[in-house]
């Protein structure tokens, strides 16, 4: 994008506003499609990271479908990806994994989904027969108990006491006549923003523990957390991992990245409302870490901000915070070439993923608008929110 295009975008859009760049999404999709074309693996969008359904028809053109964490995401895939693409003669797959399904929702889940992954033998045995009778492909999530990440403990499903996935011990304890016949595949999800070396280590544990059950399966799902579209990600190593499971066990390999689909493909534009000093320069913005980018506090991380530097790197350093009453509603400390003033616009980067899917109206904060920057450079505001959206969630 040229400086003039940035300036236009900042000037013309309301704030706060998420802007997703269609061309950048498509670049990511092309990288993922390359992996599929070279290996025969099937890649799905994990909707929990990015559910901007205005782009589902585009995403469904490149990927094999989507995966859901529950009924609502499954329905969104059915309505916004599967249905429009069906009219163009393309069938997309709708997968679901949930730690526990609700009886009252299961019938509708069966209507939406093709693949259903269970988190325990008990769930598989309770809901499996109905799923089988409906012709669904069924899987069990396993826990290979090989942690490959440090730092983000809340994203480690291999940690002791994890409720996610069946350990080898529980897998074998649950085996009895007929139980393996329920399964078409195994699913694991243990990575978070990781490279293919972590996948390789995980696969070693999967083979070591569950290897004897793999030849009886049709597919294996490597879950998400693969940072495939990050510059420098080791794609050849990923492809060797995929090839190994295909060649050794004759399995269809699924991957379900969320982040990688929309990584670095969106922005959050905000406005400076006020500046003040308390031992340091502070700016209050019309966007909030707590409401509009909760992973900044939850993960936590410091989002990149266009044109800024590390604290002290440029002439003027500010602590940027939201307009809520939460003392810790701090986005981070950033430096700028010039002092900030009321009305200045700031552009946070990498704001497509885990942003609009997680936002909230705490403190009565307005939700950011959602805009789409088309390939021709034009920005369409696809959704704006108002007082009603705040009110409708309360009673
Ligand atoms: C979170 C999650 C994903 C997507 O993870 P990313 O880190 O966004 O790639 C995929 N599958 C499952 C089961 C998940 O919980």
Short mmCIF file of C-alpha atoms and ligand atoms in Angstrom, two decimals:
data_model
loop_
_atom_site.label_atom_id
_atom_site.label_comp_id
_atom_site.label_asym_id
_atom_site.label_seq_id
_atom_site.Cartn_x
_atom_site.Cartn_y
_atom_site.Cartn_z
CA UNK A 1 0.00 0.00 0.00
CA UNK A 2 1.35 3.46 -0.84
CA UNK A 3 1.58 6.24 1.76
CA UNK A 4 -1.28 8.05 -0.01
CA UNK A 5 -3.44 4.92 0.17
CA UNK A 6 -2.69 4.52 3.88
CA UNK A 7 -3.55 8.17 4.46
CA UNK A 8 -6.87 7.78 2.62
CA UNK A 9 -7.78 4.68 4.55
CA UNK A 10 -6.99 6.31 7.89
CA UNK A 11 -8.90 9.45 6.97
CA UNK A 12 -12.01 7.97 5.41
CA UNK A 13 -12.95 5.14 7.74
CA UNK A 14 -14.82 5.59 11.02
CA UNK A 15 -12.88 4.62 14.16
CA UNK A 16 -12.45 2.23 15.73
CA UNK A 17 -12.53 0.00 12.65
CA UNK A 18 -11.09 -3.39 11.76
CA UNK A 19 -9.95 -3.45 8.15
CA UNK A 20 -9.27 -6.78 6.51
CA UNK A 21 -7.26 -6.73 3.30
CA UNK A 22 -8.61 -9.16 0.72
CA UNK A 23 -5.35 -9.27 -1.25
CA UNK A 24 -3.34 -10.14 1.88
CA UNK A 25 -5.83 -12.89 2.78
CA UNK A 26 -5.50 -14.25 -0.74
CA UNK A 27 -1.70 -14.29 -0.48
CA UNK A 28 -2.02 -16.47 2.62
CA UNK A 29 -4.57 -18.70 0.89
CA UNK A 30 -2.20 -19.18 -2.05
CA UNK A 31 0.56 -20.36 0.28
CA UNK A 32 -1.82 -22.83 1.94
CA UNK A 33 -3.14 -23.98 -1.44
CA UNK A 34 0.46 -24.59 -2.51
CA UNK A 35 0.90 -27.01 0.39
CA UNK A 36 -2.32 -28.80 -0.56
CA UNK A 37 -1.39 -29.00 -4.24
CA UNK A 38 2.09 -30.35 -3.57
CA UNK A 39 1.08 -32.89 -0.91
CA UNK A 40 -2.60 -33.76 -1.27
CA UNK A 41 -3.23 -32.64 2.32
CA UNK A 42 -6.60 -31.02 3.02
CA UNK A 43 -6.56 -27.64 4.79
CA UNK A 44 -9.53 -26.15 6.65
CA UNK A 45 -10.12 -22.71 8.17
CA UNK A 46 -10.39 -22.86 11.97
CA UNK A 47 -13.21 -20.34 12.36
CA UNK A 48 -12.47 -19.56 15.97
CA UNK A 49 -9.51 -17.42 14.86
CA UNK A 50 -11.23 -15.64 12.00
CA UNK A 51 -14.93 -15.74 11.18
CA UNK A 52 -15.29 -12.84 8.75
CA UNK A 53 -17.85 -14.60 6.68
CA UNK A 54 -17.87 -11.91 3.99
CA UNK A 55 -14.68 -13.66 2.90
CA UNK A 56 -15.90 -17.26 3.26
CA UNK A 57 -16.67 -17.64 -0.46
CA UNK A 58 -13.08 -16.60 -1.26
CA UNK A 59 -11.61 -18.82 1.47
CA UNK A 60 -13.71 -21.77 0.29
CA UNK A 61 -12.35 -21.35 -3.25
CA UNK A 62 -8.85 -22.09 -1.97
CA UNK A 63 -9.27 -24.29 1.11
CA UNK A 64 -11.22 -27.54 1.54
CA UNK A 65 -13.65 -26.09 4.06
CA UNK A 66 -13.75 -25.05 7.70
CA UNK A 67 -13.77 -26.42 11.19
CA UNK A 68 -15.94 -25.32 14.08
CA UNK A 69 -15.71 -25.33 17.86
CA UNK A 70 -19.45 -25.68 18.26
CA UNK A 71 -22.82 -25.47 16.60
CA UNK A 72 -22.78 -21.76 15.78
CA UNK A 73 -19.51 -21.85 13.89
CA UNK A 74 -20.61 -25.05 12.14
CA UNK A 75 -23.79 -23.31 11.06
CA UNK A 76 -21.85 -20.27 9.88
CA UNK A 77 -19.72 -22.50 7.67
CA UNK A 78 -22.83 -24.26 6.34
CA UNK A 79 -24.62 -20.99 5.52
CA UNK A 80 -21.78 -18.73 4.45
CA UNK A 81 -19.21 -21.06 2.90
CA UNK A 82 -20.83 -24.36 1.93
CA UNK A 83 -24.07 -22.91 0.57
CA UNK A 84 -22.71 -20.15 -1.70
CA UNK A 85 -20.02 -22.49 -3.03
CA UNK A 86 -22.53 -25.28 -3.65
CA UNK A 87 -24.30 -23.01 -6.12
CA UNK A 88 -20.96 -22.79 -7.94
CA UNK A 89 -20.66 -26.57 -7.94
CA UNK A 90 -18.00 -26.79 -5.24
CA UNK A 91 -18.37 -28.93 -2.14
CA UNK A 92 -16.61 -27.77 1.02
CA UNK A 93 -16.13 -29.87 4.14
CA UNK A 94 -17.59 -28.83 7.49
CA UNK A 95 -15.75 -30.29 10.51
CA UNK A 96 -16.40 -29.88 14.21
CA UNK A 97 -14.57 -30.59 17.44
CA UNK A 98 -16.02 -29.83 20.84
CA UNK A 99 -14.78 -30.98 24.27
CA UNK A 100 -18.38 -32.00 25.02
CA UNK A 101 -21.50 -31.93 22.86
CA UNK A 102 -24.97 -31.01 24.10
CA UNK A 103 -27.77 -33.45 23.45
CA UNK A 104 -30.08 -30.60 22.42
CA UNK A 105 -27.67 -29.41 19.73
CA UNK A 106 -26.44 -32.67 18.30
CA UNK A 107 -29.18 -33.21 15.72
CA UNK A 108 -28.48 -29.80 14.17
CA UNK A 109 -24.74 -30.45 14.30
CA UNK A 110 -25.37 -33.61 12.27
CA UNK A 111 -27.31 -31.54 9.75
CA UNK A 112 -24.35 -29.13 9.29
CA UNK A 113 -21.22 -31.23 9.66
CA UNK A 114 -19.43 -33.96 7.71
CA UNK A 115 -16.69 -34.74 10.24
CA UNK A 116 -17.32 -34.96 13.95
CA UNK A 117 -14.42 -35.21 16.40
CA UNK A 118 -15.01 -36.31 19.99
CA UNK A 119 -12.93 -35.60 23.05
CA UNK A 120 -13.50 -38.87 24.94
CA UNK A 121 -14.62 -42.45 24.39
CA UNK A 122 -17.68 -41.67 26.48
CA UNK A 123 -18.75 -38.89 24.11
CA UNK A 124 -17.93 -41.03 21.08
CA UNK A 125 -20.04 -43.88 22.39
CA UNK A 126 -22.89 -41.63 23.43
CA UNK A 127 -23.20 -39.66 20.18
CA UNK A 128 -21.27 -41.89 17.77
CA UNK A 129 -23.97 -44.34 16.73
CA UNK A 130 -26.29 -41.50 15.69
CA UNK A 131 -23.42 -39.84 13.80
CA UNK A 132 -22.47 -43.11 12.11
CA UNK A 133 -26.08 -43.75 11.12
CA UNK A 134 -26.14 -40.29 9.54
CA UNK A 135 -23.08 -41.26 7.48
CA UNK A 136 -20.61 -38.94 9.22
CA UNK A 137 -16.87 -39.40 9.45
CA UNK A 138 -15.90 -39.73 13.09
CA UNK A 139 -12.71 -39.03 14.97
CA UNK A 140 -11.28 -38.94 18.45
CA UNK A 141 -8.97 -36.19 19.69
CA UNK A 142 -5.84 -37.64 21.21
CA UNK A 143 -3.35 -36.04 23.59
CA UNK A 144 0.18 -37.11 22.65
CA UNK A 145 1.42 -35.58 25.93
CA UNK A 146 4.35 -33.89 24.24
CA UNK A 147 4.46 -30.17 25.10
CA UNK A 148 6.45 -28.27 22.52
CA UNK A 149 5.84 -24.72 23.71
CA UNK A 150 7.00 -22.64 26.60
CA UNK A 151 5.56 -19.35 27.67
CA UNK A 152 1.95 -19.69 26.62
CA UNK A 153 0.74 -22.20 29.21
CA UNK A 154 -2.93 -21.39 28.55
CA UNK A 155 -2.41 -22.61 24.98
CA UNK A 156 -0.82 -25.95 25.91
CA UNK A 157 -3.30 -28.81 25.68
CA UNK A 158 -0.50 -31.26 26.61
CA UNK A 159 -0.02 -29.75 30.09
CA UNK A 160 -0.70 -32.03 33.07
CA UNK A 161 -4.38 -32.16 33.93
CA UNK A 162 -5.44 -31.11 30.43
CA UNK A 163 -9.09 -31.77 29.56
CA UNK A 164 -8.33 -31.74 25.82
CA UNK A 165 -7.70 -35.03 24.08
CA UNK A 166 -7.43 -38.65 25.15
CA UNK A 167 -4.08 -39.80 26.54
CA UNK A 168 -2.76 -43.19 25.48
CA UNK A 169 -3.71 -44.55 28.89
CA UNK A 170 -7.32 -43.40 28.54
CA UNK A 171 -7.38 -44.51 24.89
CA UNK A 172 -6.40 -48.06 25.76
CA UNK A 173 -8.53 -48.19 28.88
CA UNK A 174 -11.55 -47.34 26.71
CA UNK A 175 -10.87 -49.97 24.06
CA UNK A 176 -13.29 -52.83 23.87
CA UNK A 177 -14.88 -54.82 21.11
CA UNK A 178 -16.24 -52.46 18.52
CA UNK A 179 -14.91 -49.19 19.87
CA UNK A 180 -12.20 -48.81 17.22
CA UNK A 181 -14.81 -49.43 14.53
CA UNK A 182 -16.44 -46.16 15.57
CA UNK A 183 -13.40 -44.20 14.43
CA UNK A 184 -12.42 -43.03 10.96
CA UNK A 185 -9.61 -40.84 12.19
CA UNK A 186 -7.52 -39.34 14.96
CA UNK A 187 -7.17 -35.64 15.68
CA UNK A 188 -4.59 -33.78 17.70
CA UNK A 189 -4.15 -30.07 18.35
CA UNK A 190 -1.15 -29.15 20.47
CA UNK A 191 0.62 -26.25 18.74
CA UNK A 192 0.33 -22.47 18.95
CA UNK A 193 2.11 -20.14 16.51
CA UNK A 194 4.74 -22.81 15.94
CA UNK A 195 7.03 -23.96 13.18
CA UNK A 196 7.25 -27.40 11.58
CA UNK A 197 9.96 -28.64 13.97
CA UNK A 198 7.36 -28.63 16.76
CA UNK A 199 4.99 -30.54 14.49
CA UNK A 200 7.74 -33.06 13.79
CA UNK A 201 8.33 -33.58 17.53
CA UNK A 202 4.59 -33.96 18.09
CA UNK A 203 4.26 -36.50 15.29
CA UNK A 204 7.09 -38.52 16.83
CA UNK A 205 5.08 -38.72 20.05
CA UNK A 206 1.88 -39.52 18.14
CA UNK A 207 3.58 -42.39 16.31
CA UNK A 208 5.37 -43.66 19.38
CA UNK A 209 2.16 -43.79 21.38
CA UNK A 210 -0.65 -44.30 18.88
CA UNK A 211 1.28 -45.72 15.90
CA UNK A 212 -0.25 -49.17 16.13
CA UNK A 213 -3.76 -47.71 15.71
CA UNK A 214 -2.94 -45.53 12.71
CA UNK A 215 -3.09 -48.17 9.95
CA UNK A 216 -6.73 -48.78 10.84
CA UNK A 217 -7.68 -45.14 10.29
CA UNK A 218 -8.65 -43.19 7.16
CA UNK A 219 -7.40 -39.80 8.22
CA UNK A 220 -5.34 -37.87 10.73
CA UNK A 221 -5.96 -34.23 11.61
CA UNK A 222 -2.89 -32.22 12.70
CA UNK A 223 -5.05 -29.47 14.28
CA UNK A 224 -4.00 -25.82 14.16
CA UNK A 225 -1.17 -23.67 15.50
CA UNK A 226 0.93 -24.08 12.34
CA UNK A 227 2.30 -20.63 11.48
CA UNK A 228 2.57 -21.62 7.83
CA UNK A 229 2.15 -18.15 6.33
CA UNK A 230 4.72 -16.49 8.59
CA UNK A 231 7.84 -15.53 6.62
CA UNK A 232 10.53 -18.10 7.36
CA UNK A 233 8.16 -20.96 8.27
CA UNK A 234 9.73 -24.25 7.16
CA UNK A 235 7.18 -25.37 4.57
CA UNK A 236 9.33 -28.23 3.16
CA UNK A 237 9.55 -29.74 6.65
CA UNK A 238 5.75 -29.49 7.03
CA UNK A 239 5.37 -31.24 3.69
CA UNK A 240 7.71 -34.03 4.80
CA UNK A 241 5.57 -34.51 7.91
CA UNK A 242 2.45 -34.74 5.77
CA UNK A 243 4.11 -37.15 3.33
CA UNK A 244 5.30 -39.39 6.13
CA UNK A 245 1.80 -39.96 7.51
CA UNK A 246 0.43 -40.50 4.00
CA UNK A 247 3.15 -42.97 2.98
CA UNK A 248 3.50 -44.91 6.20
CA UNK A 249 -0.14 -45.31 7.09
CA UNK A 250 -2.10 -44.43 3.95
CA UNK A 251 -3.84 -41.59 5.78
CA UNK A 252 -5.53 -38.49 4.42
CA UNK A 253 -3.94 -35.58 6.29
CA UNK A 254 -6.01 -32.61 7.46
CA UNK A 255 -4.67 -29.35 8.85
CA UNK A 256 -6.91 -26.73 10.40
CA UNK A 257 -4.97 -23.52 10.91
CA UNK A 258 -6.78 -20.40 12.06
CA UNK A 259 -4.07 -17.78 12.44
CA UNK A 260 -2.21 -18.80 9.29
CA UNK A 261 -5.25 -18.03 7.13
CA UNK A 262 -5.49 -14.38 8.17
CA UNK A 263 -2.04 -13.70 9.62
CA UNK A 264 -0.90 -10.10 9.03
CA UNK A 265 -3.93 -9.47 6.85
CA UNK A 266 -5.86 -6.94 8.90
CA UNK A 267 -5.63 -3.70 10.86
CA UNK A 268 -7.42 -1.88 13.62
CA UNK A 269 -7.64 1.85 13.06
CA UNK A 270 -8.10 3.97 16.16
CA UNK A 271 -8.13 7.66 17.03
CA UNK A 272 -6.30 9.54 19.76
CA UNK A 273 -8.92 11.08 22.06
CA UNK A 274 -6.68 12.70 24.66
CA UNK A 275 -3.08 12.96 25.79
CA UNK A 276 -1.88 13.48 29.35
CA UNK A 277 1.17 13.05 31.57
CA UNK A 278 1.80 11.08 34.71
CA UNK A 279 5.54 10.61 34.92
CA UNK A 280 5.35 9.71 31.25
CA UNK A 281 3.30 10.62 28.20
CA UNK A 282 0.03 8.78 27.91
CA UNK A 283 -2.51 8.72 25.09
CA UNK A 284 -6.09 7.58 25.43
CA UNK A 285 -7.50 6.04 22.28
CA UNK A 286 -11.04 5.20 21.17
CA UNK A 287 -10.06 1.54 21.10
CA UNK A 288 -9.54 -0.74 24.06
CA UNK A 289 -7.20 -3.67 24.62
CA UNK A 290 -9.77 -5.27 26.91
CA UNK A 291 -12.66 -4.90 24.46
CA UNK A 292 -11.24 -4.89 20.95
CA UNK A 293 -7.97 -6.83 21.15
CA UNK A 294 -8.37 -9.00 24.26
CA UNK A 295 -5.42 -11.25 23.34
CA UNK A 296 -3.14 -8.28 24.03
CA UNK A 297 -4.02 -8.78 27.71
CA UNK A 298 -4.79 -12.49 27.67
CA UNK A 299 -1.82 -13.86 25.77
CA UNK A 300 -0.25 -11.23 26.43
CA UNK A 301 1.49 -9.48 23.52
CA UNK A 302 2.34 -6.06 22.12
CA UNK A 303 0.60 -5.53 18.78
CA UNK A 304 2.65 -3.96 15.98
CA UNK A 305 1.67 -0.34 15.29
CA UNK A 306 2.37 1.21 11.90
CA UNK A 307 5.02 3.95 11.92
CA UNK A 308 5.96 3.47 15.58
CA UNK A 309 9.07 2.26 17.37
CA UNK A 310 9.96 0.54 20.61
CA UNK A 311 9.75 2.83 23.68
CA UNK A 312 12.63 5.33 23.51
CA UNK A 313 13.51 4.43 19.93
CA UNK A 314 11.86 7.50 18.41
CA UNK A 315 11.59 11.00 19.87
CA UNK A 316 8.23 10.74 21.66
CA UNK A 317 7.24 7.72 23.74
CA UNK A 318 3.64 7.16 24.83
CA UNK A 319 1.75 4.57 26.79
CA UNK A 320 -1.36 3.82 24.75
CA UNK A 321 -4.50 2.92 26.65
CA UNK A 322 -8.21 2.46 26.14
CA UNK A 323 -11.10 4.63 27.32
CA UNK A 324 -12.44 2.01 29.76
CA UNK A 325 -12.21 2.18 33.56
CA UNK A 326 -9.87 -0.83 33.71
CA UNK A 327 -6.46 0.40 34.95
CA UNK A 328 -4.78 -2.38 33.01
CA UNK A 329 -6.46 -1.50 29.71
CA UNK A 330 -3.03 -0.74 28.23
CA UNK A 331 -2.14 -1.65 24.66
CA UNK A 332 1.56 -0.99 25.20
CA UNK A 333 4.34 1.61 25.10
CA UNK A 334 5.31 2.94 21.66
CA UNK A 335 7.46 5.77 20.33
CA UNK A 336 6.69 8.21 17.52
CA UNK A 337 8.61 10.83 15.53
CA UNK A 338 6.19 13.57 16.58
CA UNK A 339 4.02 14.21 19.64
CA UNK A 340 0.56 12.65 19.39
CA UNK A 341 -2.43 14.95 19.36
CA UNK A 342 -6.17 14.61 19.52
CA UNK A 343 -7.63 13.32 16.29
CA UNK A 344 -4.46 11.48 15.18
CA UNK A 345 -5.16 8.08 13.71
CA UNK A 346 -3.15 4.99 14.61
CA UNK A 347 -3.09 1.69 12.75
CA UNK A 348 -2.53 -1.50 14.75
CA UNK A 349 -1.36 -4.36 12.59
CA UNK A 350 -2.10 -8.09 12.47
CA UNK A 351 -5.60 -7.42 13.78
CA UNK A 352 -7.63 -9.84 11.65
CA UNK A 353 -7.06 -12.90 13.84
CA UNK A 354 -8.46 -13.42 17.32
CA UNK A 355 -9.80 -9.85 17.32
CA UNK A 356 -13.36 -9.45 16.03
CA UNK A 357 -14.16 -13.02 17.14
CA UNK A 358 -13.24 -12.14 20.74
CA UNK A 359 -14.37 -8.55 21.19
CA UNK A 360 -16.94 -7.42 23.75
CA UNK A 361 -18.81 -4.36 24.96
CA UNK A 362 -17.43 -4.17 28.52
CA UNK A 363 -17.90 -0.63 29.90
CA UNK A 364 -20.49 -0.06 27.17
CA UNK A 365 -17.69 0.23 24.64
CA UNK A 366 -18.87 0.42 21.04
CA UNK A 367 -17.75 -2.45 18.81
CA UNK A 368 -15.38 -1.49 15.98
CA UNK A 369 -16.83 -1.37 12.48
CA UNK A 370 -15.62 -4.03 10.06
CA UNK A 371 -14.29 -2.97 6.68
CA UNK A 372 -12.97 -4.92 3.74
CA UNK A 373 -10.20 -3.52 1.58
CA UNK A 374 -10.91 -4.96 -1.85
CA UNK A 375 -8.26 -6.02 -4.31
CA UNK A 376 -8.84 -2.82 -6.32
CA UNK A 377 -7.90 -0.78 -3.24
CA UNK A 378 -11.42 0.35 -2.36
CA UNK A 379 -12.60 -0.01 1.21
CA UNK A 380 -16.16 -1.14 1.92
CA UNK A 381 -17.55 -0.88 5.42
CA UNK A 382 -19.25 -4.27 5.69
CA UNK A 383 -20.67 -3.84 9.17
CA UNK A 384 -21.19 -1.05 11.68
CA UNK A 385 -22.39 -1.54 15.22
CA UNK A 386 -24.29 0.75 17.53
CA UNK A 387 -26.10 1.12 20.81
CA UNK A 388 -28.56 -1.65 19.86
CA UNK A 389 -25.78 -4.23 19.68
CA UNK A 390 -24.73 -3.34 23.21
CA UNK A 391 -28.31 -3.37 24.47
CA UNK A 392 -29.38 -6.58 22.73
CA UNK A 393 -26.81 -8.66 24.61
CA UNK A 394 -28.21 -7.51 27.94
CA UNK A 395 -31.61 -7.54 29.52
C1 LIG B 1 -7.48 -23.15 18.14
C2 LIG B 1 -7.65 -24.36 17.33
C3 LIG B 1 -7.27 -24.36 15.97
C4 LIG B 1 -6.66 -23.17 15.28
O1 LIG B 1 -5.48 -22.76 15.90
P1 LIG B 1 -4.58 -21.56 15.30
O2 LIG B 1 -3.56 -21.38 16.37
O3 LIG B 1 -5.43 -20.37 15.14
O4 LIG B 1 -4.00 -22.04 14.02
C5 LIG B 1 -7.47 -25.52 15.27
N1 LIG B 1 -8.02 -26.62 15.83
C6 LIG B 1 -8.39 -26.65 17.13
C7 LIG B 1 -8.99 -27.89 17.71
C8 LIG B 1 -8.22 -25.53 17.92
O5 LIG B 1 -8.59 -25.55 19.21
#
